[in-house]
Amino acid sequence: MNIRPLGDRVVIKRVEAEETTKSGIVLPGASKEKPQEAEVIAVGPGGVVDGKEIKMEVKVGDRVLFSKYSGNEIKFEGEELIILRQNDILAVIEK
Amino acid sequence: MNIRPLGDRVVIKRVEAEETTKSGIVLPGASKEKPQEAEVIAVGPGGVVDGKEIKMEVKVGDRVLFSKYSGNEIKFEGEELIILRQNDILAVIEK
Amino acid sequence: MNIRPLGDRVVIKRVEAEETTKSGIVLPGASKEKPQEAEVIAVGPGGVVDGKEIKMEVKVGDRVLFSKYSGNEIKFEGEELIILRQNDILAVIEK
Amino acid sequence: MNIRPLGDRVVIKRVEAEETTKSGIVLPGASKEKPQEAEVIAVGPGGVVDGKEIKMEVKVGDRVLFSKYSGNEIKFEGEELIILRQNDILAVIEK
Amino acid sequence: MNIRPLGDRVVIKRVEAEETTKSGIVLPGASKEKPQEAEVIAVGPGGVVDGKEIKMEVKVGDRVLFSKYSGNEIKFEGEELIILRQNDILAVIEK
Amino acid sequence: MNIRPLGDRVVIKRVEAEETTKSGIVLPGASKEKPQEAEVIAVGPGGVVDGKEIKMEVKVGDRVLFSKYSGNEIKFEGEELIILRQNDILAVIEK
Amino acid sequence: MNIRPLGDRVVIKRVEAEETTKSGIVLPGASKEKPQEAEVIAVGPGGVVDGKEIKMEVKVGDRVLFSKYSGNEIKFEGEELIILRQNDILAVIEK
């Protein structure tokens, strides 16, 4: 089974961010807040959404930072996913 | 009797999502929250809605995920249906 | 006396929906909530409303489902009517 | 003295609606709520209002139904008037 | 010193409205509410304001009715003035 | 160091308005409310801001009246400044 | 690792503003409020964002003043960053 998001929507899945302290020690994500880092699972086709031309700028596999409280939480095949608009994705993390 | 939704509206009917755990066991939908998975029952013609050209991208029979609390709940011929705008449909599930 | 709605407005009158149970028994509308089914009494001319071109898609005599709490309740010649925008009509019921 | 409303505004004056019961008896307006029926006293020129072309569709002397709570109540030369936008006029009553 | 309002703004000064009762007696404004009648003191140039072309339709010296609670109260050279957008002026009173 | 405001923003600095009573006595600003009179310190370039063409109409050194509570208060080099959009400037005071 | 902001977003990092008193003494930032001065860390590509053409006017390394409470706070590689829209940047500080 596959999720095909409509319009400018993107399906993402939270990932635990690893934090590196200034001295170089890596701390696995243990903050109490839910992480705002995610992996892109599926990307809508874009096009004219709500009367505006939207070009999709993220792709499957991208690591992204997203706006807290945005989007819809969905449980799908045992996994917790978030479906949000591309506009709620703040940045792509490049390695 | 038939329901013919106007503009960009879509008539859907909730379905119980089956959940598969990571170990492969299938759990029939038993969550306390109302499911956000639905089947498309009828689709409006689209066209210019509220001054914007809308192209319908779902069709009758599609399985969809929709935004919680969106749309209007309607009781029609003994069935509980939801009429919402296509824009409140998050994704199509493909099998 | 006649009511001529302006712009994209539609005058409707609530009707009691008959409910059919799955076993085929017809129950006359007896739900405590006010019904959301109505008959169209008068239809505005459409045209440019609030800067947007609106084409009227319902006609006098249509059975419609409408969005709860929308529109203005008016008492006219002893009858309770609702005047709403066509956009608050969700669907037409066809027989 | 005259009131010349600006843009798409209309000056109206409430009138007591006479209610006819189904059996044909005429009841003069005695409801506790303020009536929503009014006579048009003055009509603005229309034209481009808030960036949108507005064509005036009511004229002085028209009987109209208007949206409760809309507009501004004004006391002018001892009379209680309401100044509202044409868009808050729901319908014209024709005799 | 002069006030030159920007864009579609208008500077007005409240005036006490005289009320005429139906029997013809003139009552000087003594209502507890602040009057909504004013004299135009200065008028902005209009033009493109907030992306919309605005044509000024009031002029210095006009008597106007304005929307309660709209605009900004300013004390200038010992006088209480209001600066509002032309759109908050409801009507011009002509004598 | 200089502040270069972006888009249609303007940097202003509050000034104490002198009030002249009707009898001609000048009272230095002593009202408890913060004054709404200011001097323009820096002006953004205007241009297309939020999809709308904005032409700047104030210049450095102008005395302006501005809308209470609008803009952002900034402490810069020991001075309290306000950065607001030109649209929140109500009028220019000319001498 | 790099952060690549999408659309008209900008990644900034707060800096302590040094305050100079009128007598010329430099006070390192010690105000209780979080500083509103920041350094630009990364800049999105601009282009058509939400249907509007946005041209980016800040660049990496710029010192900027930004609107309090705007943007999203993000912890990234041990650093506290803010991702906001260029429109929430009030001004660039030039030296």
XYZ file of C-alpha atoms in Angstrom:
665
model
C 0.000 0.000 0.000
C 1.105 3.495 -0.872
C 0.140 7.001 0.211
C -0.237 9.466 -2.672
C -0.556 12.969 -1.180
C -2.736 15.479 -3.051
C -1.632 18.877 -4.309
C 1.232 20.457 -2.385
C 1.100 17.972 0.472
C 4.065 15.997 1.741
C 4.108 12.866 3.929
C 6.900 12.860 6.496
C 8.046 10.670 9.363
C 9.698 12.059 12.489
C 13.333 11.112 13.116
C 15.297 11.521 16.305
C 17.864 14.218 15.727
C 21.330 13.531 17.056
C 22.765 16.504 18.829
C 26.435 17.280 18.780
C 27.733 19.373 21.642
C 30.364 21.991 20.957
C 33.037 19.649 22.328
C 32.064 17.077 19.702
C 30.152 14.574 21.825
C 27.115 13.137 20.052
C 23.946 12.984 22.135
C 21.110 10.892 20.745
C 17.848 12.871 20.652
C 16.469 12.835 24.168
C 14.686 16.133 24.426
C 11.209 15.956 25.853
C 9.664 17.872 22.975
C 8.813 15.861 19.894
C 11.532 16.257 17.284
C 10.955 18.646 14.398
C 13.262 16.718 12.129
C 11.729 14.282 9.675
C 12.294 12.205 6.571
C 10.174 12.755 3.491
C 8.123 9.624 2.677
C 5.932 10.845 -0.212
C 5.494 14.093 -2.141
C 2.358 15.434 -3.853
C 2.419 16.505 -7.498
C 2.187 20.251 -6.791
C 0.566 22.238 -9.592
C -2.227 24.760 -9.059
C -3.227 24.516 -5.397
C -5.793 26.940 -4.005
C -5.381 29.106 -7.111
C -1.593 29.325 -6.818
C 1.071 27.509 -8.838
C 3.165 25.423 -6.431
C 6.437 23.784 -7.469
C 7.525 20.957 -5.220
C 11.037 21.471 -3.867
C 11.485 18.470 -1.608
C 11.869 14.835 -2.687
C 11.460 11.411 -1.122
C 14.341 10.711 1.277
C 15.086 14.353 2.094
C 15.788 15.218 5.724
C 13.669 18.237 6.646
C 12.897 20.580 9.523
C 9.206 21.350 9.890
C 7.031 23.808 11.711
C 5.816 22.499 15.091
C 2.052 21.881 15.376
C 1.614 22.017 11.605
C 0.080 19.254 9.545
C -2.096 16.246 10.349
C -0.864 13.259 12.328
C -1.935 10.008 10.662
C -1.450 6.409 11.733
C -0.839 4.321 8.637
C 0.207 0.647 8.596
C 1.395 0.888 12.174
C 3.502 3.972 11.608
C 2.964 7.521 12.822
C 3.179 9.864 9.889
C 2.519 13.558 9.364
C 0.905 14.976 6.266
C 1.591 18.684 5.842
C 1.794 21.302 3.126
C 5.216 21.911 1.618
C 4.874 25.454 2.948
C 5.140 24.077 6.500
C 8.540 22.594 5.730
C 11.114 25.117 6.892
C 14.359 23.751 5.508
C 16.134 20.776 4.021
C 19.179 19.411 5.857
C 22.018 18.560 3.496
C 24.884 16.336 4.416
C -31.606 8.614 -4.577
C -28.236 10.154 -5.322
C -26.100 12.875 -3.790
C -24.576 15.272 -6.313
C -22.003 17.442 -4.486
C -21.544 21.025 -5.713
C -18.280 22.595 -6.844
C -15.157 21.051 -5.316
C -17.026 19.030 -2.720
C -16.601 15.309 -2.178
C -18.885 12.884 -0.325
C -16.996 10.274 1.677
C -17.827 7.481 4.103
C -15.563 6.518 6.990
C -13.950 3.077 6.889
C -12.245 1.237 9.699
C -8.545 1.150 8.922
C -6.791 -2.129 9.562
C -3.532 -1.638 11.342
C -0.550 -3.844 10.756
C 1.982 -4.009 13.539
C 5.660 -4.183 12.680
C 5.647 -7.914 13.348
C 2.978 -8.332 10.682
C -0.089 -8.916 12.845
C -3.203 -7.235 11.459
C -5.292 -5.368 14.013
C -8.762 -4.322 12.936
C -9.343 -0.613 13.609
C -10.149 -0.304 17.270
C -8.754 3.052 18.166
C -11.044 5.275 20.178
C -10.679 8.205 17.801
C -12.893 8.170 14.743
C -10.966 6.872 11.757
C -9.617 9.352 9.239
C -9.728 6.850 6.429
C -12.693 6.935 4.084
C -14.063 5.809 0.752
C -15.130 8.338 -1.846
C -18.885 8.059 -2.570
C -19.470 11.029 -4.893
C -17.337 13.788 -6.398
C -18.379 17.322 -7.407
C -17.665 18.656 -10.896
C -14.903 21.061 -9.822
C -14.525 24.073 -12.110
C -14.329 27.654 -10.852
C -14.984 27.550 -7.118
C -14.701 30.736 -5.078
C -12.926 32.396 -8.003
C -10.312 29.634 -8.368
C -10.111 26.888 -10.979
C -10.278 23.513 -9.193
C -9.495 20.233 -10.929
C -10.903 17.189 -9.167
C -8.207 14.604 -8.419
C -10.132 11.933 -6.564
C -12.721 9.572 -8.008
C -15.550 7.412 -6.701
C -14.148 4.343 -4.937
C -10.833 5.925 -3.935
C -9.564 5.247 -0.424
C -8.546 8.556 1.140
C -7.102 10.062 4.288
C -8.846 13.248 5.374
C -8.245 16.089 7.771
C -9.874 15.505 11.170
C -12.742 17.881 12.066
C -13.073 19.035 8.458
C -16.270 18.851 6.456
C -19.941 18.412 7.374
C -21.361 15.213 8.816
C -24.634 14.287 7.085
C -27.040 11.451 7.741
C -28.394 10.285 4.401
C -30.549 7.203 3.844
C -29.450 5.765 7.177
C -25.764 6.224 6.516
C -23.316 8.640 8.115
C -21.508 10.515 5.403
C -19.127 13.443 5.341
C -19.187 16.169 2.718
C -15.914 18.067 2.518
C -13.894 20.095 0.050
C -11.316 18.196 -1.980
C -8.754 20.439 -0.296
C -9.481 18.675 3.014
C -8.498 15.336 1.528
C -4.873 14.772 2.449
C -3.914 11.742 0.398
C -5.144 8.813 -1.647
C -4.170 5.317 -0.498
C -3.132 3.094 -3.375
C -2.975 -0.649 -3.161
C -45.252 38.684 -2.545
C -41.991 37.270 -3.739
C -38.453 37.087 -2.389
C -35.758 37.941 -4.935
C -32.368 37.027 -3.416
C -29.371 39.172 -4.389
C -26.139 37.937 -5.959
C -25.272 34.329 -5.170
C -27.887 33.940 -2.467
C -30.461 31.166 -2.335
C -33.686 30.982 -0.317
C -34.397 27.524 1.071
C -36.976 25.928 3.334
C -36.138 23.039 5.670
C -37.781 19.685 4.965
C -37.969 16.693 7.251
C -35.699 14.027 5.810
C -37.084 10.524 5.791
C -34.529 8.045 6.984
C -34.349 4.537 5.622
C -32.723 1.984 7.852
C -30.533 -0.693 6.339
C -33.371 -3.173 6.641
C -35.520 -0.928 4.487
C -37.821 0.566 7.102
C -38.584 4.238 6.493
C -38.393 6.459 9.553
C -39.846 9.934 9.256
C -37.320 12.565 10.383
C -37.438 12.625 14.144
C -33.924 13.544 15.069
C -33.602 16.285 17.657
C -31.223 18.329 15.523
C -32.800 20.566 12.932
C -32.704 18.886 9.529
C -30.058 19.923 7.039
C -32.197 18.993 4.087
C -34.135 21.731 2.331
C -36.036 22.707 -0.769
C -34.892 25.608 -2.894
C -37.520 28.402 -2.943
C -35.708 31.160 -4.842
C -32.304 31.596 -6.479
C -30.306 34.810 -6.960
C -28.981 35.800 -10.397
C -25.312 35.031 -9.628
C -22.873 37.095 -11.676
C -19.931 38.952 -10.168
C -20.240 38.646 -6.410
C -17.496 40.045 -4.180
C -15.243 40.335 -7.245
C -15.716 36.696 -8.301
C -17.846 35.326 -11.137
C -20.468 32.965 -9.656
C -22.595 30.666 -11.792
C -25.738 29.445 -10.068
C -25.967 25.651 -10.043
C -29.172 25.038 -8.113
C -32.699 25.782 -9.268
C -36.103 26.288 -7.651
C -37.501 22.965 -6.448
C -34.102 21.269 -5.942
C -33.659 19.195 -2.800
C -30.386 20.210 -1.162
C -28.154 19.462 1.797
C -26.744 22.561 3.456
C -24.077 23.427 5.935
C -25.385 23.612 9.513
C -25.331 27.090 11.121
C -24.836 28.783 7.757
C -27.100 31.466 6.367
C -29.721 33.760 7.904
C -33.030 32.526 9.297
C -35.887 34.731 8.124
C -39.585 34.622 8.947
C -41.499 35.560 5.819
C -45.284 35.341 5.391
C -45.548 32.967 8.331
C -42.861 30.612 7.034
C -39.382 29.980 8.370
C -36.892 30.349 5.565
C -33.133 30.406 5.322
C -31.200 32.697 3.008
C -27.672 31.469 2.375
C -24.945 31.724 -0.236
C -24.863 28.992 -2.856
C -21.432 28.145 -1.474
C -23.090 26.924 1.746
C -25.112 24.366 -0.189
C -23.196 21.121 -0.001
C -25.017 18.885 -2.455
C -28.165 18.359 -4.487
C -30.182 15.199 -3.851
C -31.363 13.584 -7.066
C -34.153 11.064 -7.213
C -30.750 67.489 4.592
C -29.809 64.381 2.705
C -27.626 61.347 3.363
C -25.396 60.377 0.451
C -23.855 56.959 1.224
C -20.351 56.259 -0.096
C -19.322 53.364 -2.320
C -21.511 50.275 -2.035
C -23.337 51.466 1.064
C -27.088 51.624 1.431
C -29.165 53.526 3.993
C -32.215 51.603 5.183
C -34.967 52.081 7.740
C -36.528 49.175 9.620
C -40.196 48.430 8.945
C -42.484 46.230 10.962
C -43.194 43.140 8.905
C -46.787 41.973 8.865
C -47.011 38.264 9.402
C -49.679 36.163 7.793
C -50.488 32.928 9.523
C -51.210 29.853 7.463
C -54.935 30.348 8.071
C -54.686 33.782 6.480
C -54.874 36.005 9.566
C -52.562 39.019 9.379
C -50.557 39.680 12.497
C -48.802 43.032 12.722
C -45.130 42.568 13.591
C -44.964 41.952 17.291
C -41.987 39.708 17.642
C -39.509 40.685 20.327
C -36.549 40.599 17.963
C -35.944 43.700 15.906
C -37.352 43.224 12.406
C -34.999 42.365 9.560
C -37.223 43.970 6.994
C -36.425 47.500 5.869
C -37.065 50.158 3.271
C -34.203 51.541 1.227
C -33.745 55.290 1.891
C -30.551 56.043 -0.053
C -28.138 54.083 -2.245
C -24.418 54.695 -2.818
C -23.000 55.010 -6.323
C -21.217 51.640 -6.326
C -18.173 51.501 -8.608
C -14.789 50.166 -7.503
C -15.035 49.476 -3.784
C -12.105 47.872 -1.980
C -10.613 46.959 -5.386
C -13.760 45.214 -6.638
C -16.320 46.513 -9.145
C -19.716 46.690 -7.415
C -22.967 47.263 -9.315
C -25.808 48.502 -7.153
C -28.870 46.272 -7.413
C -31.274 47.908 -4.988
C -33.001 51.262 -5.407
C -34.689 53.808 -3.145
C -38.075 52.528 -2.012
C -37.193 48.807 -2.273
C -38.344 46.549 0.534
C -35.388 44.422 1.614
C -34.406 41.682 4.033
C -31.044 42.266 5.676
C -28.549 40.323 7.682
C -29.057 40.711 11.458
C -26.254 42.557 13.321
C -24.824 43.915 10.083
C -24.277 47.582 9.373
C -24.093 50.681 11.545
C -27.056 52.116 13.410
C -27.235 55.887 12.993
C -29.632 58.431 14.471
C -30.300 61.082 11.852
C -32.899 63.872 12.116
C -34.732 61.968 14.827
C -34.917 58.731 12.863
C -33.108 55.452 13.461
C -31.400 54.380 10.284
C -28.980 51.642 9.363
C -26.102 52.095 6.935
C -24.824 48.797 5.556
C -23.037 47.435 2.521
C -25.225 46.149 -0.301
C -23.615 42.765 0.357
C -25.446 42.611 3.716
C -28.794 42.895 1.965
C -30.078 39.373 1.511
C -33.060 39.809 -0.748
C -35.576 42.235 -2.211
C -39.269 41.630 -1.498
C -41.425 42.131 -4.568
C -45.150 42.662 -4.412
C 1.051 73.435 11.183
C -0.865 71.124 8.920
C -1.772 67.441 8.917
C -1.254 65.721 5.585
C -2.865 62.235 5.785
C -1.241 59.427 3.802
C -2.954 57.245 1.201
C -6.707 56.881 1.652
C -6.769 58.423 5.110
C -9.019 61.262 6.170
C -8.741 63.531 9.224
C -12.086 64.377 10.797
C -13.335 66.252 13.846
C -16.451 65.226 15.722
C -19.398 67.624 15.699
C -22.409 67.545 17.957
C -25.365 66.510 15.858
C -28.566 68.398 16.447
C -31.509 66.108 16.744
C -34.927 67.079 15.558
C -37.806 65.280 17.174
C -40.776 64.292 15.071
C -42.728 67.242 16.464
C -40.040 69.555 15.130
C -38.236 70.495 18.334
C -34.471 70.713 17.906
C -32.446 69.018 20.620
C -28.743 69.840 20.707
C -26.668 66.663 20.787
C -26.834 65.394 24.341
C -26.690 61.687 23.916
C -24.213 59.907 26.136
C -22.572 58.130 23.243
C -19.928 60.082 21.353
C -21.405 61.522 18.154
C -20.724 59.774 14.861
C -21.054 62.958 12.883
C -17.902 64.819 11.905
C -16.393 67.470 9.700
C -13.616 66.592 7.278
C -10.411 68.467 8.148
C -7.911 66.935 5.707
C -7.997 64.325 2.965
C -5.204 62.025 1.772
C -4.244 61.829 -1.907
C -5.702 58.353 -2.510
C -3.986 56.430 -5.309
C -2.791 52.831 -4.950
C -3.277 51.864 -1.309
C -2.553 48.307 -0.195
C -2.489 47.255 -3.872
C -5.887 48.776 -4.673
C -6.672 51.990 -6.559
C -8.603 54.305 -4.241
C -10.345 57.469 -5.456
C -11.087 59.982 -2.728
C -14.740 60.920 -2.598
C -14.891 63.292 0.349
C -13.436 66.793 0.540
C -12.427 69.238 3.263
C -15.503 70.748 4.912
C -17.821 67.785 4.187
C -20.133 66.686 6.972
C -19.832 62.903 7.314
C -21.184 59.976 9.282
C -18.513 57.494 10.306
C -18.312 54.010 11.666
C -18.122 53.901 15.476
C -14.810 52.613 16.941
C -13.031 53.021 13.602
C -9.912 55.064 13.107
C -7.281 56.474 15.457
C -7.969 59.257 17.941
C -5.200 61.858 17.858
C -4.679 64.975 19.944
C -3.212 67.652 17.718
C -2.708 71.312 18.653
C -5.169 70.965 21.512
C -7.897 69.437 19.375
C -9.233 65.897 19.374
C -9.159 64.540 15.857
C -9.761 61.156 14.289
C -7.725 59.770 11.418
C -9.535 56.990 9.563
C -9.609 55.369 6.159
C -12.143 56.736 3.692
C -13.688 53.271 3.774
C -14.776 53.898 7.379
C -16.792 56.926 6.308
C -20.350 55.749 5.820
C -22.025 58.708 4.188
C -21.843 62.416 3.441
C -24.619 64.644 4.767
C -25.781 67.188 2.207
C -27.746 70.260 3.112
C 26.214 52.063 12.385
C 23.101 52.461 10.308
C 19.695 50.804 10.194
C 18.504 49.956 6.696
C 14.820 48.939 6.906
C 13.573 46.306 4.461
C 10.661 46.715 2.054
C 8.034 49.222 3.109
C 9.344 49.588 6.636
C 10.168 52.891 8.299
C 12.270 53.544 11.421
C 10.869 56.294 13.623
C 11.666 57.851 16.993
C 8.996 59.181 19.313
C 8.982 62.915 20.012
C 7.152 64.731 22.751
C 4.342 66.693 21.130
C 3.821 70.193 22.425
C 0.188 70.915 23.043
C -1.284 74.343 22.565
C -4.420 75.080 24.519
C -7.179 77.084 22.921
C -6.051 80.137 24.854
C -2.641 79.821 23.244
C -0.592 78.461 26.147
C 1.944 75.854 25.095
C 2.063 72.746 27.254
C 5.037 70.451 26.772
C 3.931 66.861 26.257
C 3.022 65.518 29.658
C 0.228 63.145 28.898
C 0.563 59.747 30.492
C 0.068 57.927 27.213
C 3.138 57.518 25.043
C 3.142 60.125 22.287
C 2.052 59.110 18.809
C 4.182 61.749 17.165
C 7.556 60.727 15.786
C 10.437 61.692 13.560
C 11.411 59.507 10.623
C 14.938 58.132 11.064
C 15.224 55.726 8.093
C 12.997 54.656 5.211
C 12.941 51.317 3.368
C 13.211 51.157 -0.441
C 9.556 50.183 -1.034
C 9.033 48.203 -4.234
C 7.040 44.962 -4.398
C 6.176 44.026 -0.808
C 3.951 41.033 -0.143
C 2.969 41.012 -3.833
C 1.961 44.692 -3.892
C 3.833 47.662 -5.345
C 4.518 50.125 -2.536
C 5.777 53.669 -3.162
C 7.383 55.300 -0.153
C 5.788 58.632 0.702
C 7.683 59.675 3.801
C 11.311 60.776 4.002
C 13.989 61.041 6.685
C 13.273 63.995 8.979
C 9.478 64.004 8.438
C 7.317 64.526 11.504
C 4.613 61.832 11.489
C 1.613 60.622 13.428
C 1.456 56.854 13.754
C -1.031 54.235 14.769
C -0.796 53.313 18.474
C 0.390 49.729 19.204
C 1.659 49.287 15.659
C 5.202 48.339 14.779
C 8.077 46.805 16.715
C 9.915 48.612 19.503
C 13.678 48.192 19.136
C 16.522 49.389 21.338
C 19.400 50.389 19.099
C 22.598 52.151 20.217
C 20.923 53.274 23.423
C 17.883 54.738 21.693
C 14.313 53.501 21.646
C 13.129 53.242 18.087
C 10.045 51.855 16.382
C 10.116 49.978 13.098
C 6.734 49.932 11.384
C 5.235 49.611 7.927
C 4.562 52.846 6.067
C 0.906 51.801 6.135
C 0.895 52.333 9.927
C 1.891 55.964 9.478
C -1.312 57.975 9.548
C -0.194 61.423 8.503
C 2.732 63.762 8.024
C 2.776 67.011 10.001
C 3.840 69.979 7.905
C 5.013 73.220 9.378
C 25.735 19.342 7.510
C 23.968 22.319 6.053
C 20.529 23.870 6.405
C 18.949 24.895 3.096
C 15.850 26.991 3.876
C 12.899 26.733 1.471
C 11.253 29.619 -0.374
C 11.566 32.995 1.344
C 12.850 31.574 4.606
C 15.996 32.723 6.355
C 17.988 30.974 9.100
C 19.339 33.357 11.738
C 21.210 33.103 15.018
C 20.679 35.537 17.881
C 23.590 37.770 18.848
C 23.986 39.801 21.987
C 23.655 43.445 21.008
C 26.141 45.796 22.601
C 24.490 48.920 23.865
C 26.208 52.252 23.867
C 24.949 54.768 26.380
C 24.709 58.402 25.391
C 27.919 59.120 27.290
C 29.720 56.576 25.109
C 30.080 53.672 27.538
C 29.586 50.276 25.884
C 27.355 47.887 27.805
C 27.399 44.267 26.702
C 23.852 42.989 26.112
C 22.396 42.236 29.501
C 18.742 42.982 29.051
C 16.393 40.310 30.317
C 14.481 40.083 27.075
C 15.956 37.885 24.387
C 17.848 40.008 21.880
C 16.186 40.817 18.568
C 19.492 41.189 16.797
C 20.772 38.250 14.783
C 23.227 37.101 12.181
C 22.014 35.546 8.948
C 23.210 31.923 8.652
C 21.401 30.745 5.499
C 19.013 32.283 2.969
C 16.308 30.561 0.907
C 16.175 30.965 -2.881
C 13.083 33.214 -2.914
C 11.070 32.967 -6.120
C 7.295 32.466 -6.199
C 6.203 31.851 -2.604
C 2.513 31.528 -1.813
C 1.692 32.932 -5.259
C 3.877 36.034 -4.832
C 7.296 36.757 -6.355
C 9.769 37.266 -3.505
C 13.255 38.667 -4.054
C 15.683 37.928 -1.262
C 17.287 41.078 0.115
C 19.450 39.720 2.921
C 22.599 37.629 2.567
C 24.636 35.288 4.749
C 26.569 37.269 7.370
C 24.152 40.231 7.508
C 23.329 41.625 10.936
C 19.557 41.967 11.166
C 16.797 43.102 13.501
C 13.815 40.773 13.550
C 10.282 40.814 14.771
C 9.890 39.363 18.286
C 7.917 36.080 18.507
C 8.193 35.489 14.774
C 9.654 32.385 13.214
C 10.395 28.886 14.488
C 13.090 28.132 17.050
C 15.133 25.100 16.002
C 17.966 23.304 17.758
C 20.465 22.178 15.153
C 23.898 20.664 15.838
C 23.849 22.047 19.363
C 22.962 25.578 18.303
C 19.757 27.512 18.788
C 18.631 28.894 15.468
C 15.526 30.668 14.230
C 13.961 30.035 10.851
C 11.692 32.875 9.744
C 10.332 34.446 6.596
C 12.309 37.336 5.143
C 9.191 39.425 5.763
C 9.776 39.063 9.533
C 13.178 40.685 9.206
C 12.711 44.352 9.990
C 16.023 45.884 9.045
C 19.664 45.253 8.237
C 22.292 46.898 10.424
C 25.153 48.370 8.413
C 28.482 49.242 9.886
